[in-house]
Coordinates of C-alpha atoms in Angstrom, one line a residue:
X269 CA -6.9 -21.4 -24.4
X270 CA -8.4 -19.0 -21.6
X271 CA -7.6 -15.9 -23.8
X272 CA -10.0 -16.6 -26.9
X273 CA -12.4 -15.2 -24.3
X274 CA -9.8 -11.7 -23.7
X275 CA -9.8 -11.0 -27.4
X276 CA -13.7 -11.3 -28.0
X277 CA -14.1 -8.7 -24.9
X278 CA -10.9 -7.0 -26.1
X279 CA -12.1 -6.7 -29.7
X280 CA -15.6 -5.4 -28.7
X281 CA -15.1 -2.8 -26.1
X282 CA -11.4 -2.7 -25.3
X283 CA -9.6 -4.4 -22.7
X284 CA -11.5 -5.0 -19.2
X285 CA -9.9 -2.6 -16.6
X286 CA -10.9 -2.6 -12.9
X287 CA -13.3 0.7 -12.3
X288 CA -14.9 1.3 -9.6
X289 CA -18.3 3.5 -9.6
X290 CA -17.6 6.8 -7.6
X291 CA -17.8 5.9 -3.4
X292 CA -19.1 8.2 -1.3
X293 CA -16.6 10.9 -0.1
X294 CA -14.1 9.8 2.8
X295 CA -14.6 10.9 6.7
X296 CA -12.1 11.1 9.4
X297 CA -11.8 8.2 11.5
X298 CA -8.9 7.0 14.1
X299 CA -7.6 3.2 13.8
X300 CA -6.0 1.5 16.3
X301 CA -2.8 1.0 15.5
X302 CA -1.3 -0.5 18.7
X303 CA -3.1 -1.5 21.7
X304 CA -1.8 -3.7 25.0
X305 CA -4.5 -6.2 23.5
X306 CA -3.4 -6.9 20.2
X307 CA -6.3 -8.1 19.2
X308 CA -8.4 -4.8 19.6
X309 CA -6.0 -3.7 16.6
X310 CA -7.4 -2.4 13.1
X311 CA -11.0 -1.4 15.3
X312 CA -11.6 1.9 14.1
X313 CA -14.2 4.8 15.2
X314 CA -15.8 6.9 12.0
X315 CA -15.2 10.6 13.3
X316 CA -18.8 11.1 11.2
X317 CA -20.8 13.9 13.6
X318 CA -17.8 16.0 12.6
X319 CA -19.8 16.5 9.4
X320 CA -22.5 17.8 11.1
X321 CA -20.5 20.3 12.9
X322 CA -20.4 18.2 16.1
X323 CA -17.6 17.0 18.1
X324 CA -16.5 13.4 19.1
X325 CA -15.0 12.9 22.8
X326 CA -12.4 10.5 23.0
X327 CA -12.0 8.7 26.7
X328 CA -11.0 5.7 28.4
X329 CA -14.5 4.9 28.5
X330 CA -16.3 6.0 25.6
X331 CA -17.1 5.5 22.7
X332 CA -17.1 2.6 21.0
X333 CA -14.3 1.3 18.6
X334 CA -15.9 -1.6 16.0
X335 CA -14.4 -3.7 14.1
X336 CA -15.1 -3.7 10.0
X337 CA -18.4 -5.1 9.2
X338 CA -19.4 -5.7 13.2
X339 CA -21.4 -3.7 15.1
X340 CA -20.7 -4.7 18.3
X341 CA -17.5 -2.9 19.5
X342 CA -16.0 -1.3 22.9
X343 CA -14.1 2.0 24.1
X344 CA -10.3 1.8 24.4
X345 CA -10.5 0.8 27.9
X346 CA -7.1 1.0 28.8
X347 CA -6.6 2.0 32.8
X348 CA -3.6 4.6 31.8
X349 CA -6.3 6.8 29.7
X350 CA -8.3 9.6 31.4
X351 CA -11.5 9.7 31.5
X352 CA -11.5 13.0 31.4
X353 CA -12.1 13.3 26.9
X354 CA -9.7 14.5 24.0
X355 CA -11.8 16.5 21.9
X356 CA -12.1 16.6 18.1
X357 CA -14.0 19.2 16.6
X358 CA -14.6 20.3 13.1
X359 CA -12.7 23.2 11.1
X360 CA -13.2 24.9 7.9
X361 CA -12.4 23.2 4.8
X362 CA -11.7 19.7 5.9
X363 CA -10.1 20.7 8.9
X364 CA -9.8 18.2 12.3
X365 CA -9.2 20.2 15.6
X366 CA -8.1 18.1 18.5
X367 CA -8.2 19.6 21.8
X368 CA -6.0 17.9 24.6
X369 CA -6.7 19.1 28.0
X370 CA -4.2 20.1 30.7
X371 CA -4.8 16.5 33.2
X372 CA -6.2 14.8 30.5
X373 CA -4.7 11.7 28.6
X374 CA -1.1 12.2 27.2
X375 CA -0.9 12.5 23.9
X376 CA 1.9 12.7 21.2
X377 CA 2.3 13.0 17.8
X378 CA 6.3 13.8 17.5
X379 CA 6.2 15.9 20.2
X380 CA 3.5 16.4 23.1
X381 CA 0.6 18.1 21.8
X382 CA -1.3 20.1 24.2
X383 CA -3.8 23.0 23.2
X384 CA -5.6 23.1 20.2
X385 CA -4.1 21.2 17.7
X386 CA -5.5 21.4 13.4
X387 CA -5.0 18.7 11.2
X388 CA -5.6 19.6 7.5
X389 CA -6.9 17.4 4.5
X390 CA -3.0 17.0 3.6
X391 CA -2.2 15.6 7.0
X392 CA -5.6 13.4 7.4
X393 CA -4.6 11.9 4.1
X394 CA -1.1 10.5 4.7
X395 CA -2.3 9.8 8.1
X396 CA -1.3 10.7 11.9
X397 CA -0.5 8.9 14.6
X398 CA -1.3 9.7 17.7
X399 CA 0.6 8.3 21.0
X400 CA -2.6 7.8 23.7
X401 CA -0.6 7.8 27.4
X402 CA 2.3 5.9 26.2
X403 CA 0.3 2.8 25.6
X404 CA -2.7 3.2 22.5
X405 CA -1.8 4.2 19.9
X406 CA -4.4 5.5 17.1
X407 CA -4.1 6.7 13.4
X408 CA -6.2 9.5 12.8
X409 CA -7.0 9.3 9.2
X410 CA -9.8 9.2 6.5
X411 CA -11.2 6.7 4.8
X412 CA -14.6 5.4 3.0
X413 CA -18.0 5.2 5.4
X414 CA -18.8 1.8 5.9
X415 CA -21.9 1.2 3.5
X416 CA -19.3 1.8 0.8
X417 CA -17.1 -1.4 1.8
X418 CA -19.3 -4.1 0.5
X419 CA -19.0 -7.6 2.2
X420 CA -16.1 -9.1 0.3
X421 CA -14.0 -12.0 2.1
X422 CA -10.2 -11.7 3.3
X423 CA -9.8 -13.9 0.3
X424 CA -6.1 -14.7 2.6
X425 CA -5.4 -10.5 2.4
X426 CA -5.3 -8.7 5.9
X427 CA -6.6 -5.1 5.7
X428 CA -9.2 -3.5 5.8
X429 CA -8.2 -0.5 4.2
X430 CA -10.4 1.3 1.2
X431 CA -7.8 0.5 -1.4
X432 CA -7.4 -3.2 0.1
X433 CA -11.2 -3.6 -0.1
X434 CA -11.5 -2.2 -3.5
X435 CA -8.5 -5.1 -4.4
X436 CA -10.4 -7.7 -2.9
X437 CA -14.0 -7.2 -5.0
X438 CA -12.2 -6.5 -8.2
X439 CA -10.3 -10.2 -7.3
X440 CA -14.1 -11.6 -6.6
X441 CA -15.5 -9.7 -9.8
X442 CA -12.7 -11.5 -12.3
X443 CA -11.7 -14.9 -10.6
X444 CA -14.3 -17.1 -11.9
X445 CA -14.0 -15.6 -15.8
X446 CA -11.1 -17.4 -18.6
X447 CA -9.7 -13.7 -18.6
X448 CA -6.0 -13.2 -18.3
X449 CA -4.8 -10.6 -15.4
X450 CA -2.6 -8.1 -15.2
X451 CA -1.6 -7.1 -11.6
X452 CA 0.4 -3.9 -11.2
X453 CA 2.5 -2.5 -8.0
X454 CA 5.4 -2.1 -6.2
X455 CA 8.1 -4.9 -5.6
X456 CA 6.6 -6.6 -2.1
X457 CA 3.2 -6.0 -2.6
X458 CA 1.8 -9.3 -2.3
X459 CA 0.9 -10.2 -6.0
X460 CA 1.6 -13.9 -5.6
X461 CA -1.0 -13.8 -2.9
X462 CA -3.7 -11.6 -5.1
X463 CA -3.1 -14.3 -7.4
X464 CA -3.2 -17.4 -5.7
X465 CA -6.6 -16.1 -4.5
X466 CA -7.5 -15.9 -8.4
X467 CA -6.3 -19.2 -8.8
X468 CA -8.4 -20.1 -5.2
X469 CA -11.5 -18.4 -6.6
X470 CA -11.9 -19.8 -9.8
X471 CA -13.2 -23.2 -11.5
X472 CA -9.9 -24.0 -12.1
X473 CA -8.7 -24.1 -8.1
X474 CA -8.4 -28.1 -8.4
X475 CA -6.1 -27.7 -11.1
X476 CA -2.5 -26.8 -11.0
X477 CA -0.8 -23.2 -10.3
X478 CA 2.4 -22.7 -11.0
X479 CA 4.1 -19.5 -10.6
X480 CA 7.6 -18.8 -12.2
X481 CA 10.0 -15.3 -11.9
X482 CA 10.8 -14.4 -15.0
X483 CA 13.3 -11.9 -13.8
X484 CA 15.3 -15.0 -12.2
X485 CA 15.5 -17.5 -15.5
X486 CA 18.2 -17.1 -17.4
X487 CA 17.8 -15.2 -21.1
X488 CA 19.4 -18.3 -22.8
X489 CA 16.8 -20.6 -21.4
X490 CA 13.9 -18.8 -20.5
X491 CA 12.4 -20.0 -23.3
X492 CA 12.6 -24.2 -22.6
X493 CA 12.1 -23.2 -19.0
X494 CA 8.6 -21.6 -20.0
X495 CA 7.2 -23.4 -23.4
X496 CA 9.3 -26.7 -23.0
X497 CA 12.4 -28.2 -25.2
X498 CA 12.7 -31.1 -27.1
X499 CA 16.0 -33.4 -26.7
X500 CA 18.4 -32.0 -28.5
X501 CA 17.5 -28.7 -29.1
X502 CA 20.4 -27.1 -27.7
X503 CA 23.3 -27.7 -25.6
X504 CA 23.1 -29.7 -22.6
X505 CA 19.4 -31.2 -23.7
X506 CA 19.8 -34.4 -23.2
X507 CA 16.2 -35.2 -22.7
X508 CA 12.7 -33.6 -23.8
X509 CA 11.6 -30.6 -21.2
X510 CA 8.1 -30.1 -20.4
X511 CA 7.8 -26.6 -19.8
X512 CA 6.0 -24.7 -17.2
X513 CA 2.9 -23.6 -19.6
X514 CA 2.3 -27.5 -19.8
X515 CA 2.8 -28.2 -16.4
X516 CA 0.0 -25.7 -15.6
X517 CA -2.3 -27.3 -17.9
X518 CA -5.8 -27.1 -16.6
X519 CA -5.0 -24.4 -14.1
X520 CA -3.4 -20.8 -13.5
X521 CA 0.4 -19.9 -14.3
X522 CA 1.6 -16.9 -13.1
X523 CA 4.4 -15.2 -14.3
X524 CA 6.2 -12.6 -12.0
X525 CA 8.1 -9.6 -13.6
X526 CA 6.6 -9.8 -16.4
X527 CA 8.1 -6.8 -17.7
X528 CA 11.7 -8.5 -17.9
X529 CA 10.4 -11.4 -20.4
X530 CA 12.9 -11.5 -23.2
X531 CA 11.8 -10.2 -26.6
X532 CA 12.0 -13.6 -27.6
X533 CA 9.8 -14.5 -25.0
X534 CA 7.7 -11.9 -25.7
X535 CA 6.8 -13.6 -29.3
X536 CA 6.0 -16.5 -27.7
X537 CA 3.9 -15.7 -25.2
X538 CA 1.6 -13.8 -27.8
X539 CA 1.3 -16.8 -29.9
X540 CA 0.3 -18.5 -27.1
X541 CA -2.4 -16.0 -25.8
X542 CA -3.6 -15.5 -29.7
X543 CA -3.8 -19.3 -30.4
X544 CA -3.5 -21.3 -27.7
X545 CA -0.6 -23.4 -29.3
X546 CA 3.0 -23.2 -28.0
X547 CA 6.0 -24.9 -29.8
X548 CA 8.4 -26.6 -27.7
X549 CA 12.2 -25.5 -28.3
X550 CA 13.2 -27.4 -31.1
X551 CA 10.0 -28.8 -32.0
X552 CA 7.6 -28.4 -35.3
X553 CA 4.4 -29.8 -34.1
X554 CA 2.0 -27.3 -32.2
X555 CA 0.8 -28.2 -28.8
X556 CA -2.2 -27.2 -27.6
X557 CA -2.6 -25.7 -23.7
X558 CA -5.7 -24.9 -21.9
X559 CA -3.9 -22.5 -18.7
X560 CA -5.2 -19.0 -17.3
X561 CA -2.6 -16.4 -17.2
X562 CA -1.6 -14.1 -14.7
X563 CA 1.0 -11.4 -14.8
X564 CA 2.8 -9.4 -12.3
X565 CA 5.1 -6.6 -12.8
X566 CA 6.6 -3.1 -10.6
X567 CA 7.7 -1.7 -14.3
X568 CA 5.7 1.1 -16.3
X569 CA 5.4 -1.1 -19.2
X570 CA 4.2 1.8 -21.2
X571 CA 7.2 2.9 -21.0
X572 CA 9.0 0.0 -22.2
X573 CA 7.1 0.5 -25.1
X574 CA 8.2 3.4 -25.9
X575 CA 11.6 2.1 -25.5
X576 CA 11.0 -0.5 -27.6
X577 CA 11.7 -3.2 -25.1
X578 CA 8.2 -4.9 -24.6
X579 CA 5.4 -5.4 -27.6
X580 CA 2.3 -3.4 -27.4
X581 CA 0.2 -6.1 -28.3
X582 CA 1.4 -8.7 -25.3
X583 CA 0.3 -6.2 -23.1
X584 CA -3.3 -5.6 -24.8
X585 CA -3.3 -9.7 -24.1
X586 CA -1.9 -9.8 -20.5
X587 CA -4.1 -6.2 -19.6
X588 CA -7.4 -8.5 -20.2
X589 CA -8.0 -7.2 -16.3
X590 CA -6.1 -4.6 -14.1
X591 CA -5.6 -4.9 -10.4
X592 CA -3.2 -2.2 -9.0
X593 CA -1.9 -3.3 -5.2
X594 CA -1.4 -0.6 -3.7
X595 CA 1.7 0.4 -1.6
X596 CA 1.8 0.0 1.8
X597 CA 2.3 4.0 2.5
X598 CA -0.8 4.2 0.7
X599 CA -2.4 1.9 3.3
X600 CA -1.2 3.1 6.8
X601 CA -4.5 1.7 8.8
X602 CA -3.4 -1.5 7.7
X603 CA 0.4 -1.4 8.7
X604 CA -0.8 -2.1 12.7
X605 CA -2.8 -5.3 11.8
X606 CA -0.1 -6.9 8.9
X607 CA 2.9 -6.4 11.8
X608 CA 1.1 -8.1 14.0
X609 CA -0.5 -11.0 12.2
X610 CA 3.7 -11.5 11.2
X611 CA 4.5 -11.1 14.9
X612 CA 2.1 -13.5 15.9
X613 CA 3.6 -15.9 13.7
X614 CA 6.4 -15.8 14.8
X615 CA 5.8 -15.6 18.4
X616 CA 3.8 -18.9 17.7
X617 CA 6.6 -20.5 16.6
X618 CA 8.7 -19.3 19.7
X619 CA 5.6 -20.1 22.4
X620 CA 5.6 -16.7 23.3
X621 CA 2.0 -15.4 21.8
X622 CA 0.7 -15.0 24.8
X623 CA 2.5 -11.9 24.8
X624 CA -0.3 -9.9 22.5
X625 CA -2.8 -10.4 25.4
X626 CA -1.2 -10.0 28.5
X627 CA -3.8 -11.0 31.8
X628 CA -2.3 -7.6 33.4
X629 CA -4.3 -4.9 32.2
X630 CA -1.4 -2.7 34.0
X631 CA 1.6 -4.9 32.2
X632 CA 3.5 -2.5 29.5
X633 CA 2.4 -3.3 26.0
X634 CA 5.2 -5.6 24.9
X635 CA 5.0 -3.1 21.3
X636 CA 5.7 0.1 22.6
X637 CA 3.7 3.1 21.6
X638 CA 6.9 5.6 19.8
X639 CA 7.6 1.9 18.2
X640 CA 4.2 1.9 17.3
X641 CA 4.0 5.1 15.6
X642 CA 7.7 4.9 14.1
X643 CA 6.6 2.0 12.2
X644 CA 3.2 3.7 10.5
X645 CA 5.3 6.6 9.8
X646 CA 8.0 4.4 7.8
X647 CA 7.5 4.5 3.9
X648 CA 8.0 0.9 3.5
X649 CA 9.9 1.4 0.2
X650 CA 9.9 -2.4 0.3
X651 CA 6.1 -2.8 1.4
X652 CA 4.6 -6.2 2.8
X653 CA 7.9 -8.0 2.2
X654 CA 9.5 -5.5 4.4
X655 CA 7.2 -5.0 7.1
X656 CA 6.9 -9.3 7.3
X657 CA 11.3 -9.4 7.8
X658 CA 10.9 -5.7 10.1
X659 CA 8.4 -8.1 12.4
X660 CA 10.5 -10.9 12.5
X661 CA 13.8 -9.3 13.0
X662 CA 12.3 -7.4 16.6
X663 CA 10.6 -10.8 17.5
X664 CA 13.6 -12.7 17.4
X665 CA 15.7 -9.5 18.6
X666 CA 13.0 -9.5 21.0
X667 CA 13.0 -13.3 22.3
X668 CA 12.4 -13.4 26.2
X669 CA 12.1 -9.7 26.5
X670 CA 9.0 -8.1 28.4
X671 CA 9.2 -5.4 25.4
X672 CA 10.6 -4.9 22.0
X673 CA 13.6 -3.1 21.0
X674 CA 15.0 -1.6 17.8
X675 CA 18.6 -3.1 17.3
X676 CA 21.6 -1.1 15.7
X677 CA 20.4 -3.2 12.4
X678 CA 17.0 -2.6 12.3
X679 CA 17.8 1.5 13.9
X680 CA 19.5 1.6 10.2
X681 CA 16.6 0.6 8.0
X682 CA 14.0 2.0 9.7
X683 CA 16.1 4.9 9.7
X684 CA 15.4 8.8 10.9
X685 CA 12.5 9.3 9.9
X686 CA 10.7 12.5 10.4
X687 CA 7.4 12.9 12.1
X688 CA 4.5 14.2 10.2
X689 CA 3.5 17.8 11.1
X690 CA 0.0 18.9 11.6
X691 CA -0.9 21.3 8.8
X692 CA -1.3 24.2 11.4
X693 CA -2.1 24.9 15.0
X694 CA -3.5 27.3 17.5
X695 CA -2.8 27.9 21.0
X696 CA -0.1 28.3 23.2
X697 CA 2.9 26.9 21.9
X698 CA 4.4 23.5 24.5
X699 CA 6.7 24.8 26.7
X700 CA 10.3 24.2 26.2
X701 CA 12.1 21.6 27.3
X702 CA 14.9 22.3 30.2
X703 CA 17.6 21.5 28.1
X704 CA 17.1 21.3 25.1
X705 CA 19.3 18.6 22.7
X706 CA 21.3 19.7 20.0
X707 CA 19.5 19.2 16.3
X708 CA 19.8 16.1 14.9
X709 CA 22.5 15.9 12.4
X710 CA 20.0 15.2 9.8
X711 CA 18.3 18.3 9.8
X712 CA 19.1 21.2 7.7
X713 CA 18.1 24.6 7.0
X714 CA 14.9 25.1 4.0
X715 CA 17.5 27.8 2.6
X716 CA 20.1 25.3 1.8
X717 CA 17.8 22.9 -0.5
X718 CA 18.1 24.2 -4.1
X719 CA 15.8 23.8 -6.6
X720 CA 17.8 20.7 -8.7
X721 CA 18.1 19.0 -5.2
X722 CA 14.3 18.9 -3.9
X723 CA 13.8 17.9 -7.6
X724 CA 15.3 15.2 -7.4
X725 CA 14.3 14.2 -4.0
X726 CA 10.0 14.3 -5.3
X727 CA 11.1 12.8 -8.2
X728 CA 13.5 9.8 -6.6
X729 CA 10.3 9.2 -4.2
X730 CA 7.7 9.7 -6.5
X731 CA 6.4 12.5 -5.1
X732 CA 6.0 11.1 -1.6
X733 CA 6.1 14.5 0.8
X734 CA 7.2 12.6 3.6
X735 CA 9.7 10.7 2.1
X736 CA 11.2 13.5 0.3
X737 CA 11.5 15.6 3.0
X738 CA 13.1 13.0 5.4
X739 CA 15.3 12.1 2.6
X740 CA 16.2 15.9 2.3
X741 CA 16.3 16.7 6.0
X742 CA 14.1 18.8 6.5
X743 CA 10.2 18.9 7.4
X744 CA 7.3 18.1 5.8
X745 CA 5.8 21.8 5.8
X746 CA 9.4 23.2 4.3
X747 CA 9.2 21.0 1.4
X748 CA 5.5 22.8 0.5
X749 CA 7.0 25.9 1.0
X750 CA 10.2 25.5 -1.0
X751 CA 7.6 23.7 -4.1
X752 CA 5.5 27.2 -3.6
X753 CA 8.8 29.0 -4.3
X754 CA 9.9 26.6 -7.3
X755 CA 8.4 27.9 -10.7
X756 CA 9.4 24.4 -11.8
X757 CA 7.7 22.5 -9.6
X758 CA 3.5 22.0 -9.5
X759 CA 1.2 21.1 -7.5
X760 CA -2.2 19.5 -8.7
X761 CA -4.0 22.6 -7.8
X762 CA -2.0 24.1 -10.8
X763 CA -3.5 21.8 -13.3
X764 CA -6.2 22.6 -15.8
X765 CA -8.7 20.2 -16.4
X766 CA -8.3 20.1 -19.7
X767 CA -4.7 18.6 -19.1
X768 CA -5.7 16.0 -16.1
X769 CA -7.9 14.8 -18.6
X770 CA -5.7 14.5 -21.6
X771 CA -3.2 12.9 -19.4
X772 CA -6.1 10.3 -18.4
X773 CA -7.4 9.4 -21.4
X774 CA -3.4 9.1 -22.7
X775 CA -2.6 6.8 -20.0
X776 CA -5.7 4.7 -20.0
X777 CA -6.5 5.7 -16.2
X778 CA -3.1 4.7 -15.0
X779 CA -2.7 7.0 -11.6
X780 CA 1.0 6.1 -11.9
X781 CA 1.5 6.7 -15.4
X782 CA 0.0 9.9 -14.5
X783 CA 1.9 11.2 -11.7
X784 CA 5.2 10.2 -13.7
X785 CA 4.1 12.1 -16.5
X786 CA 2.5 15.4 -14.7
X787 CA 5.2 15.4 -11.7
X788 CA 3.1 15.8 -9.5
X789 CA 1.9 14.0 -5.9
X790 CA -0.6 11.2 -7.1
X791 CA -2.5 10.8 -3.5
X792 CA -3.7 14.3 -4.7
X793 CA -4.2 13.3 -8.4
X794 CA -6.1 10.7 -7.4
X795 CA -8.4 13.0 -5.5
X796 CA -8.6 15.5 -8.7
X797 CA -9.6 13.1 -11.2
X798 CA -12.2 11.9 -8.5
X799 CA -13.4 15.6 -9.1
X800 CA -13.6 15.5 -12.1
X801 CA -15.4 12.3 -12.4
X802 CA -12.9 11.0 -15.1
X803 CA -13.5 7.5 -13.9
X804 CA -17.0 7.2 -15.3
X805 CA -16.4 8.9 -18.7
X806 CA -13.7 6.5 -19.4
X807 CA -14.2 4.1 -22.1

């Protein structure tokens, strides 16, 4: 059985858990995000001379946008932007200044920015798109230089985000050792993928994989359904049952939802990982299985623990390696390429892909650029899954059409959401406009949020800003006001390092785990235990 090789590792040095040696320190770069030429999108440009205290001019011409791991690349080249440049220049502290120049290329990021506009380390962090003449649009961001990527392959995954990189060599480390997986994240992350590619990478790939939802089998038979029956055992067995840990014998099963296995189940399964041996339903004689597990769940199992609803042991057995996917709000550069890798699927199937590379250079871009924006502004509370039925939903919506539209279906899901705010700016303020709309009915007043409601609002998002200030109505600069007047709310700042540290060593490095327990935002815990180079002293 593949996990006699987990409990000799386990036994000796504790499970293994995917760490990463500290990368180099993230720089500001801009992604595309949209371009008329879909096939210019995820190219990026590395904002590095701001480092150096020089400044980066952004034109139609110049300079060049590369693709991860080429070096050959080409400006935006789009006839709509000036050639006159957009500026960014470096501020104190992490700071991005982007100057936009009366008669130069439009720009937008919510509103029309013109002036001197700041972004802070807050705002580079969740990301900002920026709406280039109505046509290009580009997320100005950070991420890791280049020479930190490594060469890994898709491995099936598109992205080319840090934390999508970081999945893919921890998959290319593990794949080819008998060690069972444990793959954590959020509901529509892709873990069936992650694991196929496990399954893909491995001496096993000409064997079987079988992949089975725990969460969908019935209590009552979950357990013939996984370890096989024999005839008789219970009603309605009228003939033996296989089961699905012998059907994957000689390959990979993989078991979805792990965290809503039946207790019963949950004995089982650790006599198989310990021994290798299952019983059948209704059998006494042992039979041996040779199958590599993986396991997928969105729950804090810890907590289950502690609740007394899963066993501590199955997960020391299932933990042999950790791979956390990370959300999709977590991974904003990539939400440009994944929409349109779905929409060219679909247009495929409709005939129409020659819409991503119109021969007009003048034609509108068939994904419009507020479109654009709106969608790597969304949270994604449903993640790839989400973004994959968002794409086809506006292609078929879209069928025919010289551009896409949001109908009244998808206008509900993607709902209002708020733009993100620069963290401050200089300069004149943009002038009015001549009449001026009424507020939209969403948005409230900071004053009327009380301390119970925003509460709720971090904790019901997880401490997303964004989302819990579009949830709340208000912006994203209110809701770090109204935390700075909450004694009961903290910030990461706040915490000693004596308690991030006791915190990481009590939840075994688990950033979620973490945030749940501290209440705070875990982008920024992340960046605080990065500080304090807990990573490397962990055991």
């Amino acid at each position: 059985m593949a996990e006699s090789t987990t409990a000799d590792v386990s036994t000796a040095a504790g499970p293994l858990r995917g760490r990463e040696a500290p990368a180099p320190g993230p720089v500001p770069a801009l992604t595309i995000v949209s371009h008329p030429r879909a096939h210019r999108v995820g190219e990026r440009l590395l904002l590095e001379a701001l480092a150096t205290g020089q400044e980066v001019a952004l034109s139609r011409n110049a300079p060049r946008f590369t693709r991860p791991g080429s070096a050959l690349g080409q400006p935006l080249d789009d006839p709509f932007l000036s050639r006159r440049p957009l500026r960014f220049t470096p501020g104190p502290g992490g700071v991005v200044r982007l100057v936009v120049e009366e008669g130069g290329t439009p720009v937008v990021a919510g509103q029309p920015l013109r002036g001197t506009w700041e972004f802070g380390p807050e705002a580079l962090e969740a990301g900002v798109p920026l709406e280039l003449a109505a046509r290009v649009v580009v997320l100005l961001h950070r991420l890791v230089p280049p020479e930190a990527e490594g060469g890994s392959e898709s491995l099936g995954m598109v992205g080319q985000s840090p934390s999508m990189l970081r999945v893919r060599r921890q998959v290319e480390q593990v794949a080819d050792l008998d060690v069972s997986v444990l793959l954590r994240g959020e509901t529509g992350t892709g873990k069936e993928l992650v694991a196929r590619a496990l399954h893909l990478r491995s001496p096993r790939r000409s064997g079987p994989f079988v992949s089975v939802n725990l969460g969908a089998l019935s209590r009552e038979l979950a357990t013939a359904e996984l370890f096989g029956a024999e005839r008789g055992a219970y009603t309605g067995a009228t003939q033996s049952r296989e089961g699905l840990f012998r059907a994957a014998h000689g390959g990979t099963l993989f078991l979805d939802e792990v965290g809503e296995a039946p207790s019963e189940v949950q004995g089982m399964l650790l006599r198989v990982l310990e021994s290798g041996e299952l019983y059948p339903v209704g059998g006494r004689t042992p039979v041996r299985v040779d199958v590599r597990l993986v396991a997928a769940t969105d729950a804090h199992l810890e907590e289950h623990i502690q609740q007394g609803r899963f066993k501590a042991p199955l997960l020391h057995r299932l933990a042999g390696y950790e791979i956390r996917l990370p959300p999709l709000r977590e991974r904003r550069e990539d939400i440009g390429p994944l929409f349109h890798h779905f929409a060219r699927q679909e247009l495929e199937v409709l005939g129409e892909a020659w819409r991503l590379s119109p021969e007009d250079a003048y034609a509108e871009p068939w994904l419009p650029a507020p479109l654009a924006a709106r969608l790597v502004r969304h949270p994604w509370p449903g993640n790839i899954r989400q973004l994959r039925n968002v794409a086809r939903q506006l292609v078929i919506s879209g069928r025919g059409q010289a551009r896409l539209q949001v109908d009244a279906s998808l206008e509900r899901e993607l709902g209002a959401v708020a733009p993100p705010e620069p963290a401050w700016r200089t300069g004149p303020p943009p002038p009015a406009p001549s009449q001026p709309g009424p507020e939209p009915a969403s948005r409230r007043k900071p004053s009327e949020v009380k301390e119970p409601e925003l509460l709720a609002a971090l904790r019901e998002h997880a401490w997303d800003m964004q989302a819990a200030a579009d949830a709340l109505g208000i912006t994203r600069g209110s809701i770090y006001n109204l935390m700075s007047r909450s004694p009961r709310v903290r910030t990461v700042k706040e915490l000693s390092a004596e308690e991030i540290s006791q915190c990481f060593h009590d939840c075994r490095g688990d950033l979620d785990a973490m945030a749940h327990r501290l209440e705070v935002s875990k982008r920024a815990l992340q960046r605080r235990v990065r500080e304090l180079r807990l990573a490397e002293d962990a055991p």
